[in-house]
Amino acid sequence: MRISLADLAVPAHTAIVTQECQGAVVGPNAGLAVLAEEARREAVPNIERLLPAARDAGVKVVHCLVQRRPDGLGANHNAKIFTIGGDVAITPGTEGAELLPELGPAPSDLVLRRWHGIGPMGGTDLDAVLRNLRVTTIVAVGVSVNLAITNLVMDAVNKAYRVVLPRDAVAGIPTDYANTIIDNMLSLLATITTTDDLIEAWTHP
């Protein structure tokens, strides 16, 4: 039996998890400009619309950010992805390590930071925090479909969460490739929806 979006994303048991919506990744001076440009084209504006509706409905909002020491101690060095954008400051307190200001954080939001890895479930206390909040459904937004969003979806499903993915609030490159991943892989793991449909579910349940 198919579960409706309103039943799947019940505010009391749902959290939006934003992934790397920060200066060094999707800001104007991001380390990978082509990804930042793609994210700011559609995903970031839609996340900006989605978060107030979520907060008003009582949905929890958890921002997952990445940071690194200037000397790189404790960070990964075992894959090419960790060398991309290495010249952009992502040390604690820098603009690159902080959430985009248009997204908050609001006083009710939680902010989790990781020092390693490509996804928040393994690099932060995200799982424990969500369980303490009695969350059973994760709405995943941010970047990138290429790696971190896909990693988050898989980790969440493996830990028995239901996942909702608003396809216009995530970004990957090239755009056609990201859409292929969503249609042919992530659709098998998550409920694929849109920002407008989620806002409607939370505004008029």
Coordinates of N, CA and C in Angstrom, one line a residue:
M1 N 0.8 -1.2 0.0 CA 0.0 0.0 0.0 C 0.9 1.2 0.0
R2 N 0.6 2.1 -0.9 CA 1.4 3.4 -1.0 C 1.0 4.3 0.1
I3 N 2.0 4.9 0.7 CA 1.8 5.9 1.8 C 1.8 7.3 1.2
S4 N 0.8 8.1 1.6 CA 0.7 9.5 1.0 C 1.9 10.3 1.6
L5 N 2.2 11.4 0.9 CA 3.3 12.2 1.3 C 3.0 12.8 2.7
A6 N 1.7 13.2 2.9 CA 1.3 13.8 4.2 C 1.5 12.8 5.3
D7 N 1.2 11.6 5.1 CA 1.4 10.6 6.1 C 2.8 10.2 6.3
L8 N 3.6 10.2 5.2 CA 5.0 9.9 5.3 C 5.8 10.9 6.0
A9 N 5.5 12.2 5.8 CA 6.3 13.3 6.3 C 5.5 14.0 7.4
V10 N 4.9 13.3 8.3 CA 4.2 13.9 9.5 C 5.2 14.7 10.2
P11 N 4.9 16.0 10.5 CA 5.8 16.9 11.1 C 6.4 16.4 12.4
A12 N 5.6 15.8 13.2 CA 6.1 15.4 14.6 C 7.3 14.4 14.5
H13 N 7.4 13.7 13.3 CA 8.4 12.6 13.2 C 9.2 12.8 12.0
T14 N 9.3 14.0 11.5 CA 10.1 14.3 10.3 C 11.1 15.4 10.5
A15 N 12.3 15.3 9.9 CA 13.3 16.3 9.9 C 13.8 16.5 8.5
I16 N 14.0 17.8 8.2 CA 14.8 18.2 7.0 C 16.3 18.1 7.4
V17 N 17.1 17.4 6.6 CA 18.5 17.4 6.8 C 19.1 18.2 5.6
T18 N 19.7 19.3 5.9 CA 20.4 20.0 4.8 C 21.9 19.6 4.8
Q19 N 22.4 19.3 3.6 CA 23.7 18.7 3.4 C 24.6 19.7 2.7
E20 N 25.6 20.2 3.5 CA 26.7 21.1 2.9 C 26.2 22.3 2.2
C21 N 25.1 22.9 2.8 CA 24.6 24.2 2.2 C 25.4 25.4 2.8
Q22 N 26.7 25.4 2.5 CA 27.6 26.3 3.2 C 28.5 27.0 2.2
G23 N 29.1 28.1 2.6 CA 29.9 28.9 1.7 C 30.9 28.2 0.8
A24 N 31.7 27.3 1.4 CA 32.7 26.7 0.6 C 32.2 25.7 -0.4
V25 N 31.0 25.3 -0.3 CA 30.4 24.3 -1.2 C 29.4 24.9 -2.2
V26 N 28.5 25.8 -1.8 CA 27.5 26.4 -2.7 C 27.5 27.9 -2.6
G27 N 28.4 28.5 -2.0 CA 28.5 30.0 -1.9 C 29.1 30.6 -3.2
P28 N 29.2 31.9 -3.2 CA 29.8 32.5 -4.4 C 31.2 32.3 -4.6
N29 N 31.9 31.9 -3.6 CA 33.4 31.6 -3.7 C 33.7 30.1 -3.4
A30 N 32.8 29.3 -3.9 CA 32.9 27.8 -3.6 C 34.1 27.2 -4.3
G31 N 34.5 26.1 -3.7 CA 35.7 25.4 -4.3 C 35.4 24.7 -5.6
L32 N 34.2 24.3 -5.9 CA 33.8 23.7 -7.1 C 32.7 24.6 -7.7
A33 N 33.1 25.5 -8.5 CA 32.2 26.6 -9.0 C 31.0 26.0 -9.8
V34 N 31.2 25.0 -10.6 CA 30.2 24.5 -11.4 C 29.0 23.9 -10.6
L35 N 29.4 23.2 -9.5 CA 28.4 22.6 -8.6 C 27.6 23.7 -7.8
A36 N 28.4 24.7 -7.4 CA 27.7 25.8 -6.7 C 26.8 26.6 -7.5
E37 N 27.2 26.8 -8.8 CA 26.3 27.5 -9.7 C 25.0 26.7 -10.0
E38 N 25.1 25.4 -10.1 CA 24.0 24.5 -10.4 C 23.1 24.5 -9.1
A39 N 23.7 24.4 -7.9 CA 22.9 24.4 -6.7 C 22.1 25.7 -6.5
R40 N 22.7 26.8 -6.8 CA 22.1 28.1 -6.6 C 21.1 28.4 -7.7
R41 N 21.1 27.7 -8.8 CA 20.1 27.9 -9.9 C 18.7 27.5 -9.4
E42 N 18.6 26.4 -8.7 CA 17.2 25.9 -8.3 C 17.2 25.4 -6.9
A43 N 18.1 24.6 -6.5 CA 18.1 23.9 -5.2 C 18.1 24.9 -4.0
V44 N 19.0 25.8 -4.0 CA 19.1 26.7 -2.9 C 17.9 27.6 -2.7
P45 N 17.4 28.2 -3.8 CA 16.1 28.9 -3.7 C 14.9 28.1 -3.2
N46 N 14.9 26.8 -3.6 CA 13.8 26.0 -3.1 C 14.0 25.6 -1.7
I47 N 15.2 25.3 -1.2 CA 15.5 25.1 0.2 C 15.1 26.3 1.0
E48 N 15.4 27.4 0.5 CA 15.0 28.7 1.2 C 13.5 28.8 1.4
R49 N 12.7 28.3 0.4 CA 11.3 28.3 0.5 C 10.8 27.2 1.4
L50 N 11.5 26.1 1.4 CA 11.0 24.9 2.1 C 11.2 25.1 3.6
L51 N 12.3 25.6 4.1 CA 12.6 25.6 5.5 C 11.6 26.4 6.4
P52 N 11.1 27.6 6.0 CA 10.1 28.3 6.8 C 8.8 27.5 6.9
A53 N 8.4 26.8 5.8 CA 7.2 26.0 5.8 C 7.4 24.8 6.8
A54 N 8.6 24.3 6.8 CA 8.8 23.1 7.7 C 8.8 23.6 9.1
R55 N 9.5 24.7 9.4 CA 9.5 25.2 10.8 C 8.1 25.5 11.3
D56 N 7.3 26.2 10.5 CA 6.0 26.5 10.9 C 5.1 25.3 11.1
A57 N 5.4 24.2 10.4 CA 4.6 23.0 10.6 C 5.1 22.2 11.8
G58 N 6.3 22.5 12.3 CA 6.8 21.7 13.4 C 7.8 20.7 13.0
V59 N 8.2 20.7 11.7 CA 9.3 19.8 11.3 C 10.6 20.3 11.8
K60 N 11.4 19.3 12.3 CA 12.8 19.7 12.7 C 13.7 20.0 11.6
V61 N 14.6 20.9 11.8 CA 15.6 21.2 10.7 C 17.0 21.0 11.3
V62 N 17.8 20.2 10.6 CA 19.1 19.9 11.0 C 20.1 20.2 9.9
H63 N 21.0 21.1 10.1 CA 22.0 21.5 9.1 C 23.3 20.7 9.3
C64 N 23.7 20.0 8.3 CA 25.0 19.2 8.4 C 26.1 19.9 7.6
L65 N 27.1 20.3 8.2 CA 28.2 21.1 7.6 C 29.5 20.3 7.7
V66 N 30.4 20.7 6.9 CA 31.8 20.1 6.9 C 32.8 21.2 7.3
Q67 N 33.8 20.8 8.0 CA 34.9 21.8 8.3 C 36.2 21.0 8.4
R68 N 37.3 21.7 8.3 CA 38.6 21.1 8.4 C 39.6 22.1 9.1
R69 N 40.5 21.5 9.8 CA 41.6 22.3 10.3 C 42.5 22.8 9.2
P70 N 43.2 23.9 9.4 CA 44.2 24.3 8.3 C 45.2 23.3 8.0
D71 N 45.6 22.5 8.9 CA 46.7 21.5 8.7 C 46.1 20.2 8.2
G72 N 44.7 20.0 8.1 CA 44.1 18.8 7.6 C 44.1 17.7 8.6
L73 N 44.6 17.8 9.8 CA 44.7 16.7 10.7 C 43.3 16.2 11.0
G74 N 43.1 14.9 10.9 CA 41.8 14.2 11.2 C 40.9 14.1 10.0
A75 N 41.2 14.8 8.9 CA 40.4 14.8 7.7 C 40.9 13.7 6.8
N76 N 40.0 13.3 5.9 CA 40.3 12.3 4.9 C 41.3 12.8 3.9
H77 N 42.2 11.9 3.4 CA 43.1 12.1 2.3 C 43.2 10.9 1.4
N78 N 42.2 10.1 1.4 CA 42.2 8.8 0.8 C 41.4 8.7 -0.5
A79 N 40.9 9.9 -1.0 CA 40.2 9.9 -2.3 C 40.3 11.2 -3.0
K80 N 40.1 11.3 -4.3 CA 40.3 12.5 -5.0 C 39.3 13.6 -4.6
I81 N 38.1 13.2 -4.2 CA 37.1 14.2 -3.8 C 37.6 15.2 -2.7
F82 N 38.5 14.7 -1.8 CA 39.0 15.5 -0.7 C 40.0 16.5 -1.1
T83 N 40.5 16.5 -2.4 CA 41.4 17.5 -2.8 C 40.8 18.6 -3.6
I84 N 39.5 18.4 -4.0 CA 38.8 19.4 -4.8 C 38.4 20.6 -3.9
G85 N 38.7 21.8 -4.3 CA 38.4 23.0 -3.6 C 39.2 23.2 -2.4
G86 N 40.4 22.5 -2.4 CA 41.3 22.6 -1.2 C 41.8 24.0 -0.9
D87 N 41.7 24.9 -1.8 CA 42.2 26.2 -1.6 C 41.2 27.2 -1.0
V88 N 40.0 26.7 -0.7 CA 38.9 27.5 -0.1 C 38.9 27.2 1.4
A89 N 38.9 28.2 2.2 CA 38.9 28.1 3.6 C 37.7 27.4 4.1
I90 N 37.8 26.4 4.9 CA 36.7 25.7 5.5 C 37.0 25.4 7.0
T91 N 37.8 26.2 7.5 CA 38.1 26.1 8.9 C 37.0 26.7 9.8
P92 N 36.9 26.2 11.0 CA 35.8 26.7 11.9 C 35.8 28.2 12.0
G93 N 34.7 28.8 11.9 CA 34.6 30.3 12.0 C 34.7 31.0 10.7
T94 N 35.1 30.4 9.6 CA 35.2 31.0 8.3 C 33.9 31.0 7.6
E95 N 33.7 31.9 6.6 CA 32.5 31.9 5.8 C 32.2 30.6 5.1
G96 N 33.3 29.9 4.7 CA 33.2 28.7 4.0 C 32.6 27.6 4.8
A97 N 32.8 27.6 6.1 CA 32.4 26.6 7.0 C 31.0 26.8 7.6
E98 N 30.4 28.0 7.2 CA 29.1 28.4 7.8 C 28.0 28.2 6.8
L99 N 26.8 28.0 7.4 CA 25.5 27.8 6.6 C 25.3 29.1 5.8
L100 N 24.8 29.0 4.6 CA 24.4 30.1 3.8 C 23.4 31.0 4.7
P101 N 23.6 32.3 4.8 CA 22.8 33.1 5.7 C 21.3 33.1 5.4
E102 N 21.0 32.9 4.1 CA 19.6 32.9 3.7 C 18.8 31.7 4.2
L103 N 19.6 30.7 4.7 CA 19.0 29.4 5.2 C 18.9 29.4 6.7
G104 N 19.5 30.4 7.4 CA 19.5 30.4 8.8 C 20.9 30.3 9.4
P105 N 21.0 29.7 10.5 CA 20.0 28.8 11.2 C 19.0 29.6 12.0
A106 N 17.8 29.1 12.1 CA 16.8 29.7 13.0 C 17.1 29.2 14.4
P107 N 16.6 29.8 15.4 CA 16.8 29.4 16.8 C 16.4 27.9 17.0
S108 N 15.4 27.4 16.3 CA 15.0 26.1 16.5 C 15.8 25.0 15.8
D109 N 16.6 25.5 14.9 CA 17.4 24.6 14.1 C 18.6 24.0 14.9
L110 N 19.0 22.8 14.4 CA 20.2 22.2 15.0 C 21.3 22.2 13.9
V111 N 22.6 22.4 14.3 CA 23.7 22.5 13.4 C 24.7 21.4 13.9
L112 N 25.0 20.5 13.0 CA 26.0 19.4 13.2 C 27.2 19.6 12.3
R113 N 28.4 19.4 12.8 CA 29.6 19.6 11.9 C 30.4 18.3 11.9
R114 N 31.0 18.0 10.8 CA 31.8 16.9 10.7 C 33.2 17.2 10.2
W115 N 34.2 16.4 10.6 CA 35.6 16.6 10.3 C 36.1 15.6 9.2
H116 N 35.3 14.7 8.9 CA 35.7 13.6 8.0 C 34.6 13.0 7.2
G117 N 34.9 12.2 6.2 CA 33.9 11.5 5.5 C 33.2 12.3 4.4
I118 N 32.3 11.6 3.7 CA 31.5 12.3 2.6 C 30.0 12.4 2.9
G119 N 29.6 12.0 4.1 CA 28.2 12.1 4.4 C 28.0 12.3 5.9
P120 N 26.9 12.9 6.3 CA 26.7 13.3 7.7 C 26.3 12.1 8.7
M121 N 25.8 11.1 8.1 CA 25.4 10.0 9.0 C 26.5 9.3 9.7
G122 N 27.6 9.2 9.0 CA 28.8 8.6 9.5 C 29.8 9.6 10.2
G123 N 29.7 10.9 9.8 CA 30.7 11.8 10.3 C 30.2 12.7 11.5
T124 N 28.9 12.6 11.8 CA 28.4 13.4 12.9 C 27.5 12.6 13.8
D125 N 26.9 13.2 14.8 CA 25.9 12.5 15.7 C 24.5 12.5 15.1
L126 N 24.4 12.7 13.8 CA 23.1 12.8 13.2 C 22.1 11.7 13.6
D127 N 22.5 10.5 13.5 CA 21.6 9.4 13.8 C 21.1 9.5 15.3
A128 N 22.0 9.7 16.2 CA 21.5 9.8 17.6 C 20.6 11.0 17.8
V129 N 21.0 12.1 17.2 CA 20.2 13.3 17.4 C 18.8 13.1 16.8
L130 N 18.7 12.5 15.6 CA 17.3 12.3 15.0 C 16.5 11.3 15.9
R131 N 17.1 10.3 16.4 CA 16.4 9.3 17.2 C 15.9 10.0 18.5
N132 N 16.8 10.9 19.1 CA 16.3 11.6 20.3 C 15.2 12.5 20.0
L133 N 15.1 13.0 18.8 CA 14.0 13.8 18.3 C 12.7 13.0 17.9
R134 N 12.9 11.7 18.0 CA 11.8 10.7 17.5 C 11.5 10.9 16.1
V135 N 12.5 11.2 15.3 CA 12.3 11.3 13.8 C 12.4 9.9 13.2
T136 N 11.5 9.7 12.3 CA 11.5 8.4 11.5 C 11.6 8.7 10.0
T137 N 11.4 9.9 9.6 CA 11.4 10.3 8.2 C 12.4 11.5 8.0
I138 N 13.3 11.3 7.1 CA 14.3 12.3 6.7 C 14.0 12.9 5.4
V139 N 13.9 14.2 5.3 CA 13.8 14.9 4.0 C 15.2 15.4 3.7
A140 N 15.8 14.9 2.7 CA 17.2 15.2 2.4 C 17.3 16.3 1.3
V141 N 18.0 17.4 1.6 CA 18.2 18.5 0.6 C 19.6 18.9 0.6
G142 N 20.0 19.6 -0.5 CA 21.4 20.1 -0.5 C 22.2 19.4 -1.6
V143 N 23.5 19.3 -1.4 CA 24.4 18.7 -2.4 C 25.3 17.6 -1.8
S144 N 25.8 16.8 -2.7 CA 25.5 16.7 -4.1 C 24.9 15.4 -4.3
V145 N 24.1 15.3 -5.4 CA 23.5 14.0 -5.8 C 24.7 13.1 -6.2
N146 N 25.8 13.6 -6.7 CA 26.9 12.8 -7.1 C 27.4 11.9 -6.0
L147 N 27.5 12.5 -4.8 CA 28.1 11.8 -3.7 C 27.4 11.9 -2.3
A148 N 27.4 13.1 -1.7 CA 26.9 13.1 -0.3 C 25.4 12.9 -0.2
I149 N 24.6 13.4 -1.1 CA 23.1 13.1 -0.9 C 22.9 11.6 -1.1
T150 N 23.5 11.0 -2.1 CA 23.3 9.6 -2.3 C 23.8 8.8 -1.1
N151 N 25.0 9.2 -0.5 CA 25.5 8.6 0.7 C 24.5 8.7 1.8
L152 N 24.0 9.9 2.0 CA 23.0 10.2 3.1 C 21.8 9.3 2.9
V153 N 21.2 9.2 1.7 CA 20.0 8.4 1.5 C 20.3 6.9 1.8
M154 N 21.4 6.4 1.3 CA 21.7 5.0 1.6 C 21.9 4.7 3.1
D155 N 22.7 5.6 3.7 CA 22.9 5.4 5.2 C 21.6 5.5 5.9
A156 N 20.8 6.4 5.6 CA 19.5 6.6 6.3 C 18.6 5.3 6.1
V157 N 18.5 4.8 4.9 CA 17.7 3.6 4.6 C 18.3 2.4 5.4
N158 N 19.6 2.3 5.4 CA 20.3 1.2 6.2 C 20.0 1.3 7.7
K159 N 19.7 2.5 8.2 CA 19.4 2.7 9.6 C 17.9 2.8 9.8
A160 N 17.1 2.4 8.8 CA 15.7 2.2 9.0 C 14.9 3.4 8.9
Y161 N 15.4 4.6 8.5 CA 14.6 5.8 8.3 C 13.9 5.7 6.9
R162 N 12.8 6.3 6.8 CA 12.2 6.6 5.6 C 12.8 7.9 5.0
V163 N 13.0 8.0 3.7 CA 13.6 9.1 3.1 C 12.7 9.7 2.1
V164 N 12.6 11.1 2.1 CA 11.9 11.8 1.1 C 12.9 12.7 0.4
L165 N 12.9 12.8 -0.9 CA 13.8 13.6 -1.6 C 13.1 14.5 -2.6
P166 N 13.0 15.8 -2.2 CA 12.5 16.8 -3.2 C 13.5 17.0 -4.3
R167 N 13.3 16.6 -5.5 CA 14.3 16.6 -6.5 C 14.7 18.0 -6.9
D168 N 13.9 19.0 -6.7 CA 14.3 20.3 -7.0 C 14.9 21.1 -5.9
A169 N 15.2 20.3 -4.8 CA 16.0 20.9 -3.7 C 17.3 20.2 -3.4
V170 N 17.7 19.4 -4.4 CA 19.0 18.8 -4.4 C 19.7 19.2 -5.7
A171 N 21.0 19.1 -5.7 CA 21.8 19.4 -7.0 C 22.9 18.4 -7.2
G172 N 23.2 18.2 -8.4 CA 24.4 17.4 -8.8 C 24.9 17.9 -10.2
I173 N 26.0 17.4 -10.6 CA 26.6 17.8 -11.9 C 27.1 16.5 -12.6
P174 N 26.9 16.6 -14.0 CA 26.0 17.4 -14.8 C 24.6 17.2 -14.4
T175 N 23.7 18.2 -14.7 CA 22.3 18.1 -14.3 C 21.6 16.8 -14.8
D176 N 21.9 16.5 -16.1 CA 21.3 15.3 -16.6 C 21.7 14.0 -15.9
Y177 N 23.0 14.0 -15.5 CA 23.5 12.8 -14.7 C 22.7 12.8 -13.3
A178 N 22.6 13.9 -12.7 CA 21.9 13.9 -11.4 C 20.5 13.4 -11.5
N179 N 19.8 13.8 -12.6 CA 18.4 13.4 -12.8 C 18.4 11.9 -13.1
T180 N 19.4 11.4 -13.8 CA 19.5 9.9 -14.0 C 19.6 9.2 -12.7
I181 N 20.5 9.7 -11.8 CA 20.7 9.0 -10.5 C 19.4 9.0 -9.7
I182 N 18.7 10.2 -9.7 CA 17.4 10.3 -9.0 C 16.4 9.3 -9.5
D183 N 16.3 9.2 -10.9 CA 15.2 8.4 -11.5 C 15.5 6.9 -11.4
N184 N 16.8 6.6 -11.5 CA 17.1 5.1 -11.7 C 17.7 4.5 -10.4
M185 N 18.1 5.3 -9.4 CA 18.7 4.7 -8.2 C 18.0 5.2 -7.0
L186 N 18.0 6.5 -6.8 CA 17.5 7.0 -5.5 C 15.9 6.8 -5.4
S187 N 15.3 6.7 -6.6 CA 13.8 6.5 -6.5 C 13.5 5.1 -6.0
L188 N 14.5 4.2 -6.0 CA 14.3 2.9 -5.4 C 14.4 2.9 -3.9
L189 N 15.0 4.0 -3.3 CA 15.3 4.1 -1.9 C 14.5 5.1 -1.2
A190 N 14.1 6.2 -1.9 CA 13.4 7.3 -1.3 C 12.1 7.6 -2.1
T191 N 11.3 8.4 -1.4 CA 10.1 8.9 -2.1 C 10.5 10.2 -2.8
I192 N 10.4 10.2 -4.1 CA 10.8 11.4 -4.8 C 9.6 12.3 -5.0
T193 N 9.8 13.6 -4.6 CA 8.8 14.6 -4.6 C 9.3 15.9 -5.1
T194 N 8.6 17.0 -4.8 CA 9.0 18.3 -5.2 C 8.8 19.3 -3.9
T195 N 9.5 20.4 -4.0 CA 9.3 21.4 -2.9 C 7.9 21.8 -2.8
D196 N 7.2 22.1 -3.9 CA 5.8 22.5 -3.8 C 4.9 21.5 -3.1
D197 N 5.1 20.2 -3.5 CA 4.3 19.1 -2.9 C 4.5 19.0 -1.4
L198 N 5.8 19.2 -1.0 CA 6.1 19.1 0.5 C 5.4 20.3 1.2
I199 N 5.6 21.5 0.6 CA 5.0 22.7 1.3 C 3.5 22.5 1.4
E200 N 2.9 21.9 0.3 CA 1.4 21.7 0.3 C 1.1 20.7 1.4
A201 N 1.8 19.6 1.5 CA 1.6 18.6 2.6 C 1.6 19.1 4.0
W202 N 2.6 20.1 4.2 CA 2.7 20.6 5.5 C 1.8 21.8 5.8
T203 N 1.4 22.5 4.7 CA 0.5 23.6 4.9 C -1.0 23.2 5.0
H204 N -1.3 22.2 4.2 CA -2.7 21.7 4.1 C -2.7 20.2 4.3
P205 N -2.4 19.7 5.4 CA -2.3 18.3 5.6 C -3.7 17.6 5.5

